[in-house]
mmCIF file of C-alpha atoms in Angstrom:
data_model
loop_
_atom_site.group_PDB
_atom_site.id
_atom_site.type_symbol
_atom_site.label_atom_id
_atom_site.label_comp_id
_atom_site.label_asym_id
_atom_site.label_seq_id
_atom_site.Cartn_x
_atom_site.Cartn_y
_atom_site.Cartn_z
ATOM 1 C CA UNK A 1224 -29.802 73.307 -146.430
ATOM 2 C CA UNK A 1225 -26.058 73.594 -145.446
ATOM 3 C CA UNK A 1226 -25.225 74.534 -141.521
ATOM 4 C CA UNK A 1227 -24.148 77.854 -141.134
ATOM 5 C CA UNK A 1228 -20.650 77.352 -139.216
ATOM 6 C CA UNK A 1229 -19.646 80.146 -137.327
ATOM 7 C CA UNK A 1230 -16.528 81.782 -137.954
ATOM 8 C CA UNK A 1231 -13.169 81.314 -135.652
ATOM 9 C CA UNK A 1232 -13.008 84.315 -133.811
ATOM 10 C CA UNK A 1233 -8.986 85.090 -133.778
ATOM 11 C CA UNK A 1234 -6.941 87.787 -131.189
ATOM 12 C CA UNK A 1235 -3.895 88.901 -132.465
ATOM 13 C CA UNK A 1236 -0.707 89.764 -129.988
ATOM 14 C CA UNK A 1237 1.917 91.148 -131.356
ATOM 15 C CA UNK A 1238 4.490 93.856 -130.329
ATOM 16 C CA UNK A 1239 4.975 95.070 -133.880
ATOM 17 C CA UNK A 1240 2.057 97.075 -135.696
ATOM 18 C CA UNK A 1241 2.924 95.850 -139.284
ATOM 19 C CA UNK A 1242 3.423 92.240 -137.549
ATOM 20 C CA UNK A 1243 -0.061 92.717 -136.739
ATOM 21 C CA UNK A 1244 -1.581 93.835 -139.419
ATOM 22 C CA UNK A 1245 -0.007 91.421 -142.183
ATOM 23 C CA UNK A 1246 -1.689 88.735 -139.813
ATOM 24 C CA UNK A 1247 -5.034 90.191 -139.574
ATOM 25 C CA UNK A 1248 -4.294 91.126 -143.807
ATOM 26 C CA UNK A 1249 -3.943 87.053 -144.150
ATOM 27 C CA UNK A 1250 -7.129 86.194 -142.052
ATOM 28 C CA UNK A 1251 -9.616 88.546 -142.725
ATOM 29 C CA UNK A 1252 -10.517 87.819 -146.410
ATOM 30 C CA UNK A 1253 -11.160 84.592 -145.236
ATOM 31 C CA UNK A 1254 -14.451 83.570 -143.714
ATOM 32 C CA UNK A 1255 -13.261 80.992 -141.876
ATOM 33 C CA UNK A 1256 -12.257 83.531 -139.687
ATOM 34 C CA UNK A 1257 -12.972 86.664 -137.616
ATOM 35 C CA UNK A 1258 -10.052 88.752 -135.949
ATOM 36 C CA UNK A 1259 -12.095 90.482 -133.388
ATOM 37 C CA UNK A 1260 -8.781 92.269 -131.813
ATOM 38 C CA UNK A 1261 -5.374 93.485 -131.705
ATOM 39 C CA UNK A 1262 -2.695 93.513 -128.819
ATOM 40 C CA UNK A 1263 0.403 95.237 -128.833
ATOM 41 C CA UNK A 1264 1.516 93.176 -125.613
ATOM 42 C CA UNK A 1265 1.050 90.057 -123.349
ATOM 43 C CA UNK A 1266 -0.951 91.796 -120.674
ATOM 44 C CA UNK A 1267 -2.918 93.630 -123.564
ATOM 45 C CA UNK A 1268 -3.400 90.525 -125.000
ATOM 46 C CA UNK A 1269 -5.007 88.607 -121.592
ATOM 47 C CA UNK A 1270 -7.376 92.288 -121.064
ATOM 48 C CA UNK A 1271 -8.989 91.844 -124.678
ATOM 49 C CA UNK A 1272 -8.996 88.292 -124.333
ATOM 50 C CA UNK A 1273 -11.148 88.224 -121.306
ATOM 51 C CA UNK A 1274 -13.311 90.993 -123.055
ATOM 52 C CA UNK A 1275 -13.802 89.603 -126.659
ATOM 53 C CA UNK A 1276 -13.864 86.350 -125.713
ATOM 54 C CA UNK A 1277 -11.720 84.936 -128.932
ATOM 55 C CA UNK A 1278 -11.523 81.027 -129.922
ATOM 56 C CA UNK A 1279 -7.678 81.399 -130.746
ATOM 57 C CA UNK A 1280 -5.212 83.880 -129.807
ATOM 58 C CA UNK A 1281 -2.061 84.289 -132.103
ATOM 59 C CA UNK A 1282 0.607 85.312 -129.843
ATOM 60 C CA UNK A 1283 3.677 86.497 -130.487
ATOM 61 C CA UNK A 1284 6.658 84.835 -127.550
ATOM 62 C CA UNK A 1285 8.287 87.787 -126.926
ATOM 63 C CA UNK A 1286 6.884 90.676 -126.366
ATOM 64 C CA UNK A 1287 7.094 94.097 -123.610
ATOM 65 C CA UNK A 1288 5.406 93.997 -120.655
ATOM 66 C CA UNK A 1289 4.283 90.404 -120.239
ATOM 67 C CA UNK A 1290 5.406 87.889 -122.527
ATOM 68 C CA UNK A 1291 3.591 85.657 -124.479
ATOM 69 C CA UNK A 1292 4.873 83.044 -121.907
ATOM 70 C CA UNK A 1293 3.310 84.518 -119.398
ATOM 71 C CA UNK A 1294 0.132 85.718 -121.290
ATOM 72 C CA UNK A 1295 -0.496 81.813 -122.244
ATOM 73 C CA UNK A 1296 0.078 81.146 -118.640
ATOM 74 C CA UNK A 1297 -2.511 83.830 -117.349
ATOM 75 C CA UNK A 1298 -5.113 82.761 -120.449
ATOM 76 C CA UNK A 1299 -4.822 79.045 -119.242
ATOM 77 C CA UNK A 1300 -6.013 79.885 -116.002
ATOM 78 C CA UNK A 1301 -9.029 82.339 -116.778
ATOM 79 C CA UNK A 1302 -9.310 81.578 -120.163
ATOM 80 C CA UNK A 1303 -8.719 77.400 -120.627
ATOM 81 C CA UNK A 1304 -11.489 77.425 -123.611
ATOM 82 C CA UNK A 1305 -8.842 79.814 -125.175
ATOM 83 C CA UNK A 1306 -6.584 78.490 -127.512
ATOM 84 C CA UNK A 1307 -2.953 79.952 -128.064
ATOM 85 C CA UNK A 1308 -0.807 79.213 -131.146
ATOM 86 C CA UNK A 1309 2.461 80.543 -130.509
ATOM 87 C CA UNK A 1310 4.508 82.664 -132.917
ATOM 88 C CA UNK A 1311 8.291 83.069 -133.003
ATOM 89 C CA UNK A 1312 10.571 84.915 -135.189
ATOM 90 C CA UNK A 1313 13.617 82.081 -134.600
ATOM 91 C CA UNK A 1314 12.922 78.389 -135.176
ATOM 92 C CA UNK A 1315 15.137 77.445 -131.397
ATOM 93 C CA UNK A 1316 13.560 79.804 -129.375
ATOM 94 C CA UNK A 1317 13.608 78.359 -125.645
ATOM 95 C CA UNK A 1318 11.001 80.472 -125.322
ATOM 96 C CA UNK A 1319 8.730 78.347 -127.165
ATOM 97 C CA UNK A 1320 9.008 75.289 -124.704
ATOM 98 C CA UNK A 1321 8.322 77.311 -122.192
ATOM 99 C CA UNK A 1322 5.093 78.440 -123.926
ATOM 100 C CA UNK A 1323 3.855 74.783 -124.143
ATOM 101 C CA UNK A 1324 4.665 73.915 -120.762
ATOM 102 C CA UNK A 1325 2.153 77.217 -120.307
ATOM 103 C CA UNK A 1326 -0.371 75.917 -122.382
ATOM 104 C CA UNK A 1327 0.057 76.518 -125.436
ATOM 105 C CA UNK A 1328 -1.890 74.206 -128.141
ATOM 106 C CA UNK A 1329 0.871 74.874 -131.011
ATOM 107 C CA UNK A 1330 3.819 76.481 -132.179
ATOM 108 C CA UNK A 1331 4.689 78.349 -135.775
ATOM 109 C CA UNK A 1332 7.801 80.139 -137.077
ATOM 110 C CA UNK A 1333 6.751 83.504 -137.988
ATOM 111 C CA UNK A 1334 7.877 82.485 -141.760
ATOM 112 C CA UNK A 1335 4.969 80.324 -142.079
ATOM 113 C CA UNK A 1336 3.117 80.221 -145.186
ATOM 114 C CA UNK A 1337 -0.961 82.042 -145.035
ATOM 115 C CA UNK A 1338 -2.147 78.745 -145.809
ATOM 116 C CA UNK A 1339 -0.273 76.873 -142.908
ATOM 117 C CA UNK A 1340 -1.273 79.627 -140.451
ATOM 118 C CA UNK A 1341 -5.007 78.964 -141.600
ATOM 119 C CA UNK A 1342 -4.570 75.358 -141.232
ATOM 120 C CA UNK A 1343 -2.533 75.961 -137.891
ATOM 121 C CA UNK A 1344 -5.941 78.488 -136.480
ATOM 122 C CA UNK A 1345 -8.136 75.526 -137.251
ATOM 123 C CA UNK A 1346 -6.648 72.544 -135.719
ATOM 124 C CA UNK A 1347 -5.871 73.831 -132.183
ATOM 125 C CA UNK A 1348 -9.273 75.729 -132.347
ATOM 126 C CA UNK A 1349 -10.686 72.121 -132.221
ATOM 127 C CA UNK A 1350 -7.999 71.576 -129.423
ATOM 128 C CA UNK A 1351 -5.476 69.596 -130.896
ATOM 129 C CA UNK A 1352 -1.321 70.677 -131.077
ATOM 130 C CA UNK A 1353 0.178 72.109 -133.852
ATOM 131 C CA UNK A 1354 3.841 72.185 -133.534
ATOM 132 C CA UNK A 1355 5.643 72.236 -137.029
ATOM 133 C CA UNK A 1356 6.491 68.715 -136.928
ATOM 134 C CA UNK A 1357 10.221 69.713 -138.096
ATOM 135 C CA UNK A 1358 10.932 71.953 -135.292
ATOM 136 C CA UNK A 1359 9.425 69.725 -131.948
ATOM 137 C CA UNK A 1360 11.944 67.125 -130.815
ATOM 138 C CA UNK A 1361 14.680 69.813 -132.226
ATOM 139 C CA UNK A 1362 13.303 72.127 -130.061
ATOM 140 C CA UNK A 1363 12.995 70.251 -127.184
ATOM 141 C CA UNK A 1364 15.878 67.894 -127.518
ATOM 142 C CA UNK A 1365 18.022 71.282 -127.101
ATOM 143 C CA UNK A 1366 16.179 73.374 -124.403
ATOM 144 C CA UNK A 1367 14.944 70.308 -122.173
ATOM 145 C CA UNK A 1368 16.718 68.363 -120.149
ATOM 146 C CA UNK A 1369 16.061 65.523 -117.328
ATOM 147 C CA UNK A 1370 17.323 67.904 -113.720
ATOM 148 C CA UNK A 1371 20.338 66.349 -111.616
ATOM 149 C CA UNK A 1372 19.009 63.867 -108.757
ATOM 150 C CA UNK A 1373 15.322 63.533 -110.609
ATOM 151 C CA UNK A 1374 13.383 60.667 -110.580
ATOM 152 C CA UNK A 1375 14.171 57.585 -113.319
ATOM 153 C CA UNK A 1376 11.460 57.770 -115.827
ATOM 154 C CA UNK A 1377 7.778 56.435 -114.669
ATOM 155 C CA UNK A 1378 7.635 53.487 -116.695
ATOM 156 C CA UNK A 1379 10.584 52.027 -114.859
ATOM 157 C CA UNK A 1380 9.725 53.394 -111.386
ATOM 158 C CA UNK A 1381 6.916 52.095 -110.935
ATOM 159 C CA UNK A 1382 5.012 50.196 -113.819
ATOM 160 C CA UNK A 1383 2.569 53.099 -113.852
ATOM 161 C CA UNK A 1384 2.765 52.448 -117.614
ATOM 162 C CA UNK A 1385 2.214 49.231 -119.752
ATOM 163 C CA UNK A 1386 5.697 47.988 -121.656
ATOM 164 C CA UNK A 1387 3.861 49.402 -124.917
ATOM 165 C CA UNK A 1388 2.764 52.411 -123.727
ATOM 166 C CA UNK A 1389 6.102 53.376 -122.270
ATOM 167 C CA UNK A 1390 7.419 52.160 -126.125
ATOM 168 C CA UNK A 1391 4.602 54.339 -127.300
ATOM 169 C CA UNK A 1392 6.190 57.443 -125.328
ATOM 170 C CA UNK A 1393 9.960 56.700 -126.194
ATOM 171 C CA UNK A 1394 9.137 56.692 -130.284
ATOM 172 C CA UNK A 1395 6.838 59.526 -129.964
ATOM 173 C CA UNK A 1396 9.329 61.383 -128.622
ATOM 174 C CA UNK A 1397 11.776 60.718 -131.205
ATOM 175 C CA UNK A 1398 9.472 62.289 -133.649
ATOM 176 C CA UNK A 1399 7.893 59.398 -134.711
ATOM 177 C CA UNK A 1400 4.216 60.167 -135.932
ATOM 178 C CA UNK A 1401 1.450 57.876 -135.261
ATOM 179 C CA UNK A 1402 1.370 56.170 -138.714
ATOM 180 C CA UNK A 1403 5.295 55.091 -138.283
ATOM 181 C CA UNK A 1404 4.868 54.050 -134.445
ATOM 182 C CA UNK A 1405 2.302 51.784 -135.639
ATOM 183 C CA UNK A 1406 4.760 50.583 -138.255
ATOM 184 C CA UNK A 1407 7.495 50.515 -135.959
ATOM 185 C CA UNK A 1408 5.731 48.267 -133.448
ATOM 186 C CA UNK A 1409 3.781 46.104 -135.922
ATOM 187 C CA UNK A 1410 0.652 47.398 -134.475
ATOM 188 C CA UNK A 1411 -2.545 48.956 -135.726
ATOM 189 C CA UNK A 1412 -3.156 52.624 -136.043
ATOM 190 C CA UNK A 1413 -5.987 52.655 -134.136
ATOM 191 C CA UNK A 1414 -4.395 50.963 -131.208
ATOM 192 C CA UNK A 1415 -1.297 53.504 -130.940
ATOM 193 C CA UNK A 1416 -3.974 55.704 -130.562
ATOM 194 C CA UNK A 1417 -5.166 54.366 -127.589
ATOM 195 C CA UNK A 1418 -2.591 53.535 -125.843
ATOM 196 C CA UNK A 1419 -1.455 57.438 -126.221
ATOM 197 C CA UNK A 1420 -5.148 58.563 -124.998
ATOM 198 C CA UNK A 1421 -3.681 56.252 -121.808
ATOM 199 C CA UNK A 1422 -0.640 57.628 -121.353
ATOM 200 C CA UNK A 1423 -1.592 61.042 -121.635
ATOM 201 C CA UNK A 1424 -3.679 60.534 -118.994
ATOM 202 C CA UNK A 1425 -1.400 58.968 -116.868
ATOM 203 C CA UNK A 1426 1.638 61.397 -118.120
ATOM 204 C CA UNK A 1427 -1.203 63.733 -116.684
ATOM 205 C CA UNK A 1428 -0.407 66.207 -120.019
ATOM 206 C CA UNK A 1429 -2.750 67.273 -122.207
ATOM 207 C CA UNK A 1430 -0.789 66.600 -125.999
ATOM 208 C CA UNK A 1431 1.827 65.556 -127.373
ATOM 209 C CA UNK A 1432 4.371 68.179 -127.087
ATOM 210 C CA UNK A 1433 3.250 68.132 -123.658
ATOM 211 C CA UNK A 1434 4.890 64.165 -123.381
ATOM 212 C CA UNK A 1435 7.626 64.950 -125.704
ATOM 213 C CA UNK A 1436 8.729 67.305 -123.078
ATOM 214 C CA UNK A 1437 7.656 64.874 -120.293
ATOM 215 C CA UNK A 1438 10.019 61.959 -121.556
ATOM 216 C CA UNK A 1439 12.927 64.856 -121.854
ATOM 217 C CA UNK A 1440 12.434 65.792 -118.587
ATOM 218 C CA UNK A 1441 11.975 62.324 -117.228
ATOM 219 C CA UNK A 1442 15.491 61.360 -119.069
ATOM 220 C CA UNK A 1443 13.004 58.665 -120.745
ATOM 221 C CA UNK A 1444 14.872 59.880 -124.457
ATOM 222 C CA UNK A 1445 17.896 62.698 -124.593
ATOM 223 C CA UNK A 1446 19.112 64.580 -127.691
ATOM 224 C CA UNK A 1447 22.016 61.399 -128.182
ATOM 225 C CA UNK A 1448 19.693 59.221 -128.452
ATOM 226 C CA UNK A 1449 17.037 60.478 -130.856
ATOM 227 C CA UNK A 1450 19.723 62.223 -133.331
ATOM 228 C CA UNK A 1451 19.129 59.508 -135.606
ATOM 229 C CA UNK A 1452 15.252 58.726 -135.393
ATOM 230 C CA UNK A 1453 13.162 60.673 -138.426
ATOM 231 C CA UNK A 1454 10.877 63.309 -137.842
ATOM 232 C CA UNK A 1455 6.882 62.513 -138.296
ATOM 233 C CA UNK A 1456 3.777 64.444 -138.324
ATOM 234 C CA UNK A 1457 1.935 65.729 -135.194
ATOM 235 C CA UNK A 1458 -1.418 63.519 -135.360
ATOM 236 C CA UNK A 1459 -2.549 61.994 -132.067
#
């Protein structure tokens, strides 16, 4: 006998009632998936949250009231077993960084095709990032920057990371997915792997467009020097 597998139970925050209701339109036949709710703004959106007690929350960034910046900040802190995936109407939307320095697990254009949205629910319901792989070092090469008078980057401070890890870090945050660092370095896929299960835990962030901002911020990469490195997938 086949295991029943329960559905994802999905929020929906969205300022806009036809915004809304397309999404819940997309989901619904599906059943993969539950949407147990509908909120019209942040705050709304952490309320039902803490009442229905949803796997994922589809939140649109901005929004009346509270944002979905500060809703993903306020659901990582009561909620952490919450995921968000983040919605925007514009591809460069600072708005979105700030969302996954909140917490966020992913990010989607609201263009995104029903079947990417689907596929988008699922992965950071089993709490990995979705960022569309297109959009993440554009995003964060433009709206991130290492402050004046900051630290240099940790790998060169103070050897807190290994040579490959810190190598690990700078292609990863060119856009590099795991399959092409591996190439890159002549290593196996399996070890790139674990050397980014290290660093994350020594980056002290919890994915990868967590360290992609990290090595921004650090001045580890900038937007010169990752203009001409190719855009990979978002495994890891």
């Amino acid at each position: 006998m086949t295991a029943v597998t329960s559905a994802i139970r999905v929020l929906i925050a969205d300022d806009q009632p036809l915004v809304r209701r397309g999404l819940s339109l997309i989901l619904s036949p599906d059943p993969a998936f539950e949407v147990v709710g509908e909120a019209e703004d942040g705050a709304q959106a952490v309320a039902l949250a803490q009442r229905l007690r949803p796997d994922v929350v589809v939140m649109d960034i901005r929004m009346p009231t509270l944002d979905g910046v500060g809703a993903t900040e306020e659901l990582a802190r009561v909620l952490p077993g919450c995921r968000v995936l983040a919605l925007s109407t514009f591809d460069m939307d600072e708005y979105v960084v700030a969302a996954l320095r909140a917490g966020a697990y992913g990010f989607l254009p609201k263009d995104v095709s029903p079947e990417d949205l689907a596929a988008a629910i699922r992965t950071v319901h089993t709490g990995e990032a979705v960022v569309a792989p297109r959009l993440l070092t554009r995003l964060i090469s433009t709206y991130v920057r290492r402050p004046l008078g900051a630290p240099p980057p940790p790998e060169v401070m103070s050897g807190q990371l290994t040579p490959r890890e810190a190598e690990v870090w700078r292609l990863m945050a060119t856009g590099l997915d795991n399959a092409a660092i591996a190439r890159t370095m002549d290593i196996s896929h399996s070890t790139v792997k674990n050397h980014i299960t290290s660093l994350f835990g020594k980056l002290d962030v919890r994915d990868r467009a967590q360290a992609v901002i990290a090595a921004y911020e650090s001045g580890l990469v900038t937007a010169r020097s990752q203009g001409s490195a190719g855009h990979g997938g978002g495994d890891g």
